[in-house]
PDB file of C-alpha atoms in Angstrom:
ATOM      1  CA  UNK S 131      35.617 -97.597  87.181  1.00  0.00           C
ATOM      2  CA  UNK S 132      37.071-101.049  87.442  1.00  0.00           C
ATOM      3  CA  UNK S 133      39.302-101.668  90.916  1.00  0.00           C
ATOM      4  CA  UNK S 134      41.792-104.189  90.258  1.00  0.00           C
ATOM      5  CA  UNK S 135      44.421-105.784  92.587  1.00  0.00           C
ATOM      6  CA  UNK S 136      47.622-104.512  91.897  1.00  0.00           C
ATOM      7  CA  UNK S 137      46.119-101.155  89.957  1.00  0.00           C
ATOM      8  CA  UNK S 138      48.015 -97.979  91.208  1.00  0.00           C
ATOM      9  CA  UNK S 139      45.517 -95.508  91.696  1.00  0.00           C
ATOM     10  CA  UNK S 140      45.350 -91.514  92.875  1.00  0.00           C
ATOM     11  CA  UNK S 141      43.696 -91.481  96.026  1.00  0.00           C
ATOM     12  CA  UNK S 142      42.263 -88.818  98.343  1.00  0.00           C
ATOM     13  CA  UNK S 143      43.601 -89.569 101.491  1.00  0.00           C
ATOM     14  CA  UNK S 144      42.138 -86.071 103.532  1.00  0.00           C
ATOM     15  CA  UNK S 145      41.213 -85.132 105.984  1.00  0.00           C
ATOM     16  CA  UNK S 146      43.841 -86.787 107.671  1.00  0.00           C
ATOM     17  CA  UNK S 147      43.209 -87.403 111.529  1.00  0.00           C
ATOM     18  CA  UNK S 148      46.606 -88.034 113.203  1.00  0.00           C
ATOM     19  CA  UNK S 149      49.838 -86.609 111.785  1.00  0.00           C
ATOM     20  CA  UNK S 150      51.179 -90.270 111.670  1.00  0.00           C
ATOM     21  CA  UNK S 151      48.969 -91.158 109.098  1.00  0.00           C
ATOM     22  CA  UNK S 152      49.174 -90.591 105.210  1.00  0.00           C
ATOM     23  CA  UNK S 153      47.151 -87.496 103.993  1.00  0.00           C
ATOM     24  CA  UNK S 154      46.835 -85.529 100.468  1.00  0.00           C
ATOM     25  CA  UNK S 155      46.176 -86.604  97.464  1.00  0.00           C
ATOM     26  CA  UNK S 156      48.599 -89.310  96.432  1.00  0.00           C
ATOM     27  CA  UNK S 157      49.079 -93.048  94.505  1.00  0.00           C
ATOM     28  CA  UNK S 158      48.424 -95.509  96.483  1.00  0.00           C
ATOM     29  CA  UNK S 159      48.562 -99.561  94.879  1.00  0.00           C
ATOM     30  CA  UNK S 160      45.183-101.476  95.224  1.00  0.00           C
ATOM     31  CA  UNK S 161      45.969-105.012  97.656  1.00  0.00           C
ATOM     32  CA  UNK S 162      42.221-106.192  98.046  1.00  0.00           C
ATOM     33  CA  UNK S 163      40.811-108.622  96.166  1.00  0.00           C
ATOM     34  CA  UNK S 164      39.459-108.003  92.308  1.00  0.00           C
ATOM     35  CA  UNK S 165      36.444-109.943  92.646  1.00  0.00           C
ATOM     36  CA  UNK S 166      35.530-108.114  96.504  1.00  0.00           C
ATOM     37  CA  UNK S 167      36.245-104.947  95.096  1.00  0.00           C
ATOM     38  CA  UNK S 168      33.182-105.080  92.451  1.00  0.00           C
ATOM     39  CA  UNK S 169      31.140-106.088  95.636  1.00  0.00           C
ATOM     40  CA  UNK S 170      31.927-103.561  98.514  1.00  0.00           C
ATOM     41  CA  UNK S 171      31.820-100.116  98.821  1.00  0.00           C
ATOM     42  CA  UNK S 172      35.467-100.187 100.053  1.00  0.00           C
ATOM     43  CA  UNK S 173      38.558-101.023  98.649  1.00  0.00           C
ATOM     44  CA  UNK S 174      42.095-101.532 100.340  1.00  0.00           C
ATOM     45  CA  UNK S 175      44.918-100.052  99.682  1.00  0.00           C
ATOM     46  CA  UNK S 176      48.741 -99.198 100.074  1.00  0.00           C
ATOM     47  CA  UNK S 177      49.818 -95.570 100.115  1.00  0.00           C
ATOM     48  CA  UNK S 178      53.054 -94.254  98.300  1.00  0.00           C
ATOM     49  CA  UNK S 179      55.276 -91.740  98.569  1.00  0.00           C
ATOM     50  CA  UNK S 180      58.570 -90.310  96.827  1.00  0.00           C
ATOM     51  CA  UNK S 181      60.182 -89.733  99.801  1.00  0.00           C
ATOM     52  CA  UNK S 182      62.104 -92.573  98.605  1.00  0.00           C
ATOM     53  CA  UNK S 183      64.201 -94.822 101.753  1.00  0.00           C
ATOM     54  CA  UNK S 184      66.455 -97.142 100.173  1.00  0.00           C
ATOM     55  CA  UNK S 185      67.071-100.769 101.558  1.00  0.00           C
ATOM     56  CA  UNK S 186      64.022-100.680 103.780  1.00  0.00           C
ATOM     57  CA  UNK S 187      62.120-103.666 102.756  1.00  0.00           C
ATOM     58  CA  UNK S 188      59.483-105.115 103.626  1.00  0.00           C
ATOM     59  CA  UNK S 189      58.328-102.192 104.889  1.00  0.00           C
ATOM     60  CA  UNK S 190      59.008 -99.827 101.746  1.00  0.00           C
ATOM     61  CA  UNK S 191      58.839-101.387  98.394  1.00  0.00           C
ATOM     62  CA  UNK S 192      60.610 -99.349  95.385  1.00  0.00           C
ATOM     63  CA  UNK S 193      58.365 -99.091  92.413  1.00  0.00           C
ATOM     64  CA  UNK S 194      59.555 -97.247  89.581  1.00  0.00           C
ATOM     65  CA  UNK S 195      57.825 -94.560  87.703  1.00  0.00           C
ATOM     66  CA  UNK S 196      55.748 -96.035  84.570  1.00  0.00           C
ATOM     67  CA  UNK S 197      52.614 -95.278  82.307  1.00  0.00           C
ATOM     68  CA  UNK S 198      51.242 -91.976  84.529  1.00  0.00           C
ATOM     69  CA  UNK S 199      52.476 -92.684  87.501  1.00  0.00           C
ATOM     70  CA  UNK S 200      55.450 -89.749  86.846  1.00  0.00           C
ATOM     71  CA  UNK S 201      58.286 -90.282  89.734  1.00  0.00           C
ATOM     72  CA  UNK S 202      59.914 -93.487  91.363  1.00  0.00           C
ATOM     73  CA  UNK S 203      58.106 -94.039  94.754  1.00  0.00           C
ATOM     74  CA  UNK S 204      57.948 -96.484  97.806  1.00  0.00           C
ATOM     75  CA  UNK S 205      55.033 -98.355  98.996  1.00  0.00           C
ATOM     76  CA  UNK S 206      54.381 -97.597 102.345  1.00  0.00           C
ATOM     77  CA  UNK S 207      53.135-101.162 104.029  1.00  0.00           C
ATOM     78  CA  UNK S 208      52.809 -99.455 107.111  1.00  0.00           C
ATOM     79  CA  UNK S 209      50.221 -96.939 105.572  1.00  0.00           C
ATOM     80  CA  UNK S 210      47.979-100.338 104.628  1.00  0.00           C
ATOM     81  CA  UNK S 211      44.009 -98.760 104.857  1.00  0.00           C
ATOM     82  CA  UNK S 212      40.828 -99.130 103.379  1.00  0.00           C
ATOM     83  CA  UNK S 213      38.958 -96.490 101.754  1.00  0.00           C
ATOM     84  CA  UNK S 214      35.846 -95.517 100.181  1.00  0.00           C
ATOM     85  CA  UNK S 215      35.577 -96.091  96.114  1.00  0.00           C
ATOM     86  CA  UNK S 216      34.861 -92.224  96.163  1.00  0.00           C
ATOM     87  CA  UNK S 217      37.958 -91.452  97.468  1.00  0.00           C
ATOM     88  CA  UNK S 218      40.022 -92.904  94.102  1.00  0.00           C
ATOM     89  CA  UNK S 219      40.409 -90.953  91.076  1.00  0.00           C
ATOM     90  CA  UNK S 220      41.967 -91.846  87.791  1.00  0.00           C
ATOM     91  CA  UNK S 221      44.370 -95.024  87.222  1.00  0.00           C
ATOM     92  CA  UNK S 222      47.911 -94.456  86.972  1.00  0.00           C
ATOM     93  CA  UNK S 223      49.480 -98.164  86.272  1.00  0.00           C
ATOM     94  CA  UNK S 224      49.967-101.308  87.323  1.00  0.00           C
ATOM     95  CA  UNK S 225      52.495-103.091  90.112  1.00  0.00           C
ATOM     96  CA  UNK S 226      53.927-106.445  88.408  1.00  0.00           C
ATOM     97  CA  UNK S 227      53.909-109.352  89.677  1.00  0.00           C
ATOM     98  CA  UNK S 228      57.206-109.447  91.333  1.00  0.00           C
ATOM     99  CA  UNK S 229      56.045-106.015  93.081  1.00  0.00           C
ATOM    100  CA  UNK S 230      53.053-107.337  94.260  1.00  0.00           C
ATOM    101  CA  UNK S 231      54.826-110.799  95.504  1.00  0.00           C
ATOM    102  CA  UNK S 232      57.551-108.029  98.118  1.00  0.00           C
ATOM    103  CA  UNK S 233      54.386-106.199  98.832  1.00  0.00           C
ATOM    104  CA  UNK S 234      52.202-109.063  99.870  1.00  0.00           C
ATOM    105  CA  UNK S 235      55.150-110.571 102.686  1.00  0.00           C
ATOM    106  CA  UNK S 236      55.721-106.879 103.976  1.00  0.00           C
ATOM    107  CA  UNK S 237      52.024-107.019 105.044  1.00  0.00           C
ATOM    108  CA  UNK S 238      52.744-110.617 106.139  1.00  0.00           C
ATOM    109  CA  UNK S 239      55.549-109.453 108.084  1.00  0.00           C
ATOM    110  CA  UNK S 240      53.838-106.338 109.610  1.00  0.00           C
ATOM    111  CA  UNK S 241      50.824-108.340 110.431  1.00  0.00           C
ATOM    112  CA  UNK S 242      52.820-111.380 111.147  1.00  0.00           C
ATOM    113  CA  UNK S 243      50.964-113.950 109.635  1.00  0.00           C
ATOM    114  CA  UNK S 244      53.781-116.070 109.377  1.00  0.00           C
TER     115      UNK S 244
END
């Protein structure tokens, strides 16, 4: 499988460790690099959920259901983590670039890198 930036993907998120973090199987929206992600064993992601918060950006980003990804959900930029490639399963879309743009300053903001 090809990991692309901006893919959204099903991924494996158990066991989960703390209750504060993500856990299940969910979509989560690929945010490492295209070119990386053919090289490493890892790739990084955003985790989403359809417990949908309205007016919270940065930190949730609305993206609305498309191709086989079957409900509207939020990006979580909080729930930003890297993962192993065996922990993705099958492909359910694509973020555009607009998406991608409100996603990249949320992680700007969170990690305030200006």
């Amino acid at each position: 499988m090809s990991y692309k930036r901006g893919d959204i993907v099903l991924v494996n998120f158990n066991p989960q460790k703390r209750a504060q973090e993500v856990a299940k199987i969910r979509p989560a929206i690929i945010i490492s690099d295209s070119e990386l992600n053919e090289i490493l064993d890892l790739v990084t992601v955003v985790a989403m959920t359809t417990n949908l918060i309205d007016d919270a950006e940065p930190l949730r980003i609305r993206i609305t259901k498309r191709e086989k990804l079957q409900e509207d959900s939020d990006a979580m930029i909080e729930q930003l983590r890297s993962v192993a490639k065996s922990r993705i399963g099958e492909r359910l879309g694509k973020v555009s670039q607009e998406e991608m743009e409100k996603i990249e300053e949320g992680i700007r903001k969170m990690l305030n890198l200006g």
